[in-house]
Coordinates of C-alpha atoms in Angstrom, one line a residue:
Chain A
X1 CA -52.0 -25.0 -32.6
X2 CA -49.6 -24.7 -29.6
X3 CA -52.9 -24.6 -27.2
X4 CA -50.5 -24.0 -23.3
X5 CA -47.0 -23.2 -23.7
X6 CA -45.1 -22.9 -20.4
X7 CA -41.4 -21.6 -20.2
X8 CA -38.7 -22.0 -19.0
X9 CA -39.6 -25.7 -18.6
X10 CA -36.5 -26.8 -15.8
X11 CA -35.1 -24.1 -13.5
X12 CA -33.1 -24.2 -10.6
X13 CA -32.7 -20.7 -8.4
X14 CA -30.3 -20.2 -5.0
X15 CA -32.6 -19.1 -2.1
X16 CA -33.6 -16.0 -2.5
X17 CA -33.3 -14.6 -6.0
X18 CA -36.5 -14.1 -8.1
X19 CA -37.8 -15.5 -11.6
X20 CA -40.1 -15.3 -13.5
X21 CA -42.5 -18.5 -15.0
X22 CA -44.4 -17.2 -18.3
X23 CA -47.6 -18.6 -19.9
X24 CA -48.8 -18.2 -23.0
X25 CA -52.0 -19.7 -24.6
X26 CA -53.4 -19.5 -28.2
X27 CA -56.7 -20.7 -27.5
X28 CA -58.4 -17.2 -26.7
X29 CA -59.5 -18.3 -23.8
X30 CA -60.4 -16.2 -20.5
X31 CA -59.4 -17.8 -17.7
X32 CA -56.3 -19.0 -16.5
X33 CA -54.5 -20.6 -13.6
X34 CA -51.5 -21.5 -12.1
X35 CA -50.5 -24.6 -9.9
X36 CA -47.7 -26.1 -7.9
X37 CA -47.4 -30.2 -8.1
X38 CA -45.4 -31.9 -5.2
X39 CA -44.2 -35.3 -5.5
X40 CA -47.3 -38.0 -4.9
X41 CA -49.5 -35.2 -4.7
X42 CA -52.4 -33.2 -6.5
X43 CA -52.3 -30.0 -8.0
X44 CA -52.7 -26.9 -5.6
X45 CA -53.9 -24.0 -7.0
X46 CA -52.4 -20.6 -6.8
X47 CA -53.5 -18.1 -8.1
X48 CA -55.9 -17.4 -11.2
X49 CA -57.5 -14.9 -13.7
X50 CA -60.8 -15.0 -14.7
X51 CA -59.7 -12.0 -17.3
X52 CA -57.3 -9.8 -18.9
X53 CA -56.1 -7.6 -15.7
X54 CA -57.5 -9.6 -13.4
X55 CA -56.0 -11.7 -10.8
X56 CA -57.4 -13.8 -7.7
X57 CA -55.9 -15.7 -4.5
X58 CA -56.3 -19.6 -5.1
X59 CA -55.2 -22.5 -2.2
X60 CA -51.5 -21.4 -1.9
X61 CA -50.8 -18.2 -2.8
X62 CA -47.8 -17.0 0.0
X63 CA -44.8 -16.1 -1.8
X64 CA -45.9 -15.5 -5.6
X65 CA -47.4 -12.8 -7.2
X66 CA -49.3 -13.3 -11.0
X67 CA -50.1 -10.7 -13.9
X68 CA -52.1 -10.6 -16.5
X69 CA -51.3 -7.9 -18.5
X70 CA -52.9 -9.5 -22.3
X71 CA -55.1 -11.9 -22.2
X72 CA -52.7 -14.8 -23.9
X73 CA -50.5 -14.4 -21.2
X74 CA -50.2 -15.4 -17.9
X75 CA -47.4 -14.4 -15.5
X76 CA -46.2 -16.2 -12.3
X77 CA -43.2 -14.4 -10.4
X78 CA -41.0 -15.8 -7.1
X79 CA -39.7 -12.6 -5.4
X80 CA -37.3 -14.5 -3.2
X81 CA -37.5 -18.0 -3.7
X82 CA -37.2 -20.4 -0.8
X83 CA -36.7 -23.8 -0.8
X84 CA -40.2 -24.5 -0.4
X85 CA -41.2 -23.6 -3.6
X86 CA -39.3 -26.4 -5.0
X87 CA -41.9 -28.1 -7.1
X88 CA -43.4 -28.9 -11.0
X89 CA -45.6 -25.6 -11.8
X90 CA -48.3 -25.8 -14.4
X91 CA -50.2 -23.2 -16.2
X92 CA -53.7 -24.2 -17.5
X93 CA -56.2 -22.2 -19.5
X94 CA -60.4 -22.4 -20.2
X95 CA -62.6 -20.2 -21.6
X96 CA -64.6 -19.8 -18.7
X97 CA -68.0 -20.5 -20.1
X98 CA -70.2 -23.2 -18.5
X99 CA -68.0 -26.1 -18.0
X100 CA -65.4 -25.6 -20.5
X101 CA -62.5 -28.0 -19.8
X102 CA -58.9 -27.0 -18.3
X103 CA -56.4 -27.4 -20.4
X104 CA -53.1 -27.8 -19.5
X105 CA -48.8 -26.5 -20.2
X106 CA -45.9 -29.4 -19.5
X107 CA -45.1 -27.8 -16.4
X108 CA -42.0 -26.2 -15.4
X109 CA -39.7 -28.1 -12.8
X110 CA -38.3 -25.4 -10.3
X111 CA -35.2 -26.4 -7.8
X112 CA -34.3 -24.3 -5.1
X113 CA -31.2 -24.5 -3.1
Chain B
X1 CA -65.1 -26.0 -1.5
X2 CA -66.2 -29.3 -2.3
X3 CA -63.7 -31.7 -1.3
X4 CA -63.1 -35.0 -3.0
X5 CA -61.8 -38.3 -1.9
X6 CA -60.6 -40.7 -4.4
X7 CA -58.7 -44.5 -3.4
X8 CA -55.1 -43.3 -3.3
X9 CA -54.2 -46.7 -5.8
X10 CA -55.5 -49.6 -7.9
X11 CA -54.2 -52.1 -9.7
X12 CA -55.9 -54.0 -12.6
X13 CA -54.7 -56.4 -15.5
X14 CA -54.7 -55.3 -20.0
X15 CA -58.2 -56.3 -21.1
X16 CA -60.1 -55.7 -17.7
X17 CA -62.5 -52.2 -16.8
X18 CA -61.4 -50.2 -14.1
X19 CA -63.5 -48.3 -12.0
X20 CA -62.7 -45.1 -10.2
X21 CA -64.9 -43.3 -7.7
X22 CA -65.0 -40.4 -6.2
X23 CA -66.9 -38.9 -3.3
X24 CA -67.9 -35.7 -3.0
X25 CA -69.7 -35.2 -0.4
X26 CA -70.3 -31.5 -0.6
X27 CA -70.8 -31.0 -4.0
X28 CA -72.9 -27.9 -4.8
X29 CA -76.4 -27.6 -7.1
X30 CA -74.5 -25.9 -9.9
X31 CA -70.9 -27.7 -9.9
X32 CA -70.0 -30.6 -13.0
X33 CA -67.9 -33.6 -12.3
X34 CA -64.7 -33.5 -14.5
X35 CA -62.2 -36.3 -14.7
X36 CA -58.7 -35.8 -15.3
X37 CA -55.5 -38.1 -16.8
X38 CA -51.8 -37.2 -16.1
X39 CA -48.8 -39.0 -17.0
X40 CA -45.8 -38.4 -15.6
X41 CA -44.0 -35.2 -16.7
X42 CA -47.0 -33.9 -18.7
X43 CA -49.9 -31.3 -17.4
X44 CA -53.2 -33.0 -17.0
X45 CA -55.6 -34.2 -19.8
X46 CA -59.4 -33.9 -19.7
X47 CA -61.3 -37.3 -19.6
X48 CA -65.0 -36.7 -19.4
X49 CA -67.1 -34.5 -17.5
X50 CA -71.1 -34.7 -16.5
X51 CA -73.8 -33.3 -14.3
X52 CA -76.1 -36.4 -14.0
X53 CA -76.9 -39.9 -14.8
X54 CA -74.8 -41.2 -17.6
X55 CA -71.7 -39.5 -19.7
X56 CA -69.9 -41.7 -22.4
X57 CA -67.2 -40.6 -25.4
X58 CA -65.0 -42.3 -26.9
X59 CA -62.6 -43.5 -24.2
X60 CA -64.6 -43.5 -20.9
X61 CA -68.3 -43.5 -18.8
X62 CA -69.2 -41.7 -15.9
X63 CA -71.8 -42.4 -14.0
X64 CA -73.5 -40.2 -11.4
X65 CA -75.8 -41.3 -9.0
X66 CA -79.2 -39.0 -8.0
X67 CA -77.8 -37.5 -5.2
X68 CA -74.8 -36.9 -6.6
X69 CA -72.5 -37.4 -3.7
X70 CA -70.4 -40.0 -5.7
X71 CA -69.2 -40.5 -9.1
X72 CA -67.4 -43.3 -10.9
X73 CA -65.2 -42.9 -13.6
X74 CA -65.2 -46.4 -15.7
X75 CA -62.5 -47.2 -18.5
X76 CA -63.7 -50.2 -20.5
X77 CA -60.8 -52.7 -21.4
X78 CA -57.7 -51.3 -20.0
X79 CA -54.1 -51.4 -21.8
X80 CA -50.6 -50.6 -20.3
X81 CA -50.9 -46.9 -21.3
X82 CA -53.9 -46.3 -19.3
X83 CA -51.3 -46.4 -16.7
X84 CA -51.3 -43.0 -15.0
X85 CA -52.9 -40.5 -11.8
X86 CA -56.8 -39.9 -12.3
X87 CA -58.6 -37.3 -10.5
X88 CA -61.4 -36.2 -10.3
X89 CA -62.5 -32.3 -10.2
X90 CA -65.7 -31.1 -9.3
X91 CA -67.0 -27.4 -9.0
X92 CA -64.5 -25.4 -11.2
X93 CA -67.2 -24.3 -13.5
X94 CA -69.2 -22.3 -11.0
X95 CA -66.2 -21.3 -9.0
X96 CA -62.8 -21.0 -10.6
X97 CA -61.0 -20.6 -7.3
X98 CA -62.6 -24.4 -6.4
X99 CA -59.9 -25.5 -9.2
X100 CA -58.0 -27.5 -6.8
X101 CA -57.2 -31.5 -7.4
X102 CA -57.0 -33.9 -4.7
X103 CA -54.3 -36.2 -4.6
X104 CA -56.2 -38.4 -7.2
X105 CA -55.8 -42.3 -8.0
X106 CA -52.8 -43.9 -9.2
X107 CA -54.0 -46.7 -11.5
X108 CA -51.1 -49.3 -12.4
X109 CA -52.4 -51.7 -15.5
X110 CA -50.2 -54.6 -15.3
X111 CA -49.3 -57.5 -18.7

């Protein structure tokens, strides 16, 4: 049981090219998110999915778009990174129903020069 | 969105209880109270969550007061790796665009 896998997990981009963070979870679950984690901070949210084909704005959504295109997965693309968007990214999941838990990937450290 | 405000750091000793509390002043009728563990270089792990009064399992309490604005997060007889960042979350189940942390509480357990 895999439950939040996130790839790639390290990644370091020049300003201005695009990538692409996937995340995949096994849990069948409905919803799922994606934040950015700066050092000494919380996690900001980005942008989430309450369901397969749906997506939604979260705290800090300039600069990425998300799909989700099957319900296991959950997409997260840069179109021109910036340095900015250096940071640790992490996927979560829950199923969506009363006050079902988050559960959380390892993150994915991005670098941009 | 109901914000939350947690002490930035504490410090306690192996053996002792820690307690962690949050405020949230604007907490809605519907919204739960979720507490959250991360160690460094891992995604956050679930604690405990509650609505009211009293929660307890197997490695925490939480206690929420009537109105509440407030709840503390307690961890009965610390050990080193209880070291970590605890936040608190409080809403997500009624909004999932309220899924935002705060900068949470970095709790240091010291020998």
């Amino acid at each position: 049981n895999a439950g939040v896998t996130q790839t790639p997990k390290f990644r370091v981009l020049k300003t201005g090219q695009s990538m692409t963070l996937l995340c995949a979870q096994d849990m069948n679950h409905e919803y799922m998110y994606w934040y950015r984690q700066d050092p000494g901070m919380g996690l900001r949210l980005i942008h989430y999915s309450v369901g397969e084909g749906t997506t939604a704005k979260g705290e800090v959504p300039d600069g990425y778009n998300v799909s989700r295109l099957k319900k296991q997965n959950f997409l997260l693309g840069l179109e021109s990174a910036a340095p900015s968007q250096t940071s640790v990214y992490f996927c979560a999941s829950s199923s969506g129903t009363g006050a079902s838990p988050l559960h959380f990937g390892n993150g994915t450290r991005l670098t941009v020069t | 969105l109901a914000k939350t405000t947690q002490p930035i750091s504490m410090d306690s000793y192996e053996g002792q209880e820690v307690n962690i509390t949050c405020s949230h002043n604007n907490i809605a009728t519907n919204d739960y109270i979720t507490w959250y563990q991360q160690f460094p270089s891992q995604g956050p792990r679930f604690i405990i969550q509650g609505y009211k009064t009293k929660v307890t399992n197997e490695v925490a309490s939480l206690f929420i007061p009537a109105d509440r604005k407030s709840s503390t997060l307690s961890l009965p007889r610390v050990s080193l790796s209880d070291t970590a960042v605890y936040y608190c979350l409080v809403g997500f189940n009624t909004n999932a665009g309220k899924s935002t942390f705060g900068d949470g509480t970095t709790l240091t357990v010291k020998p």
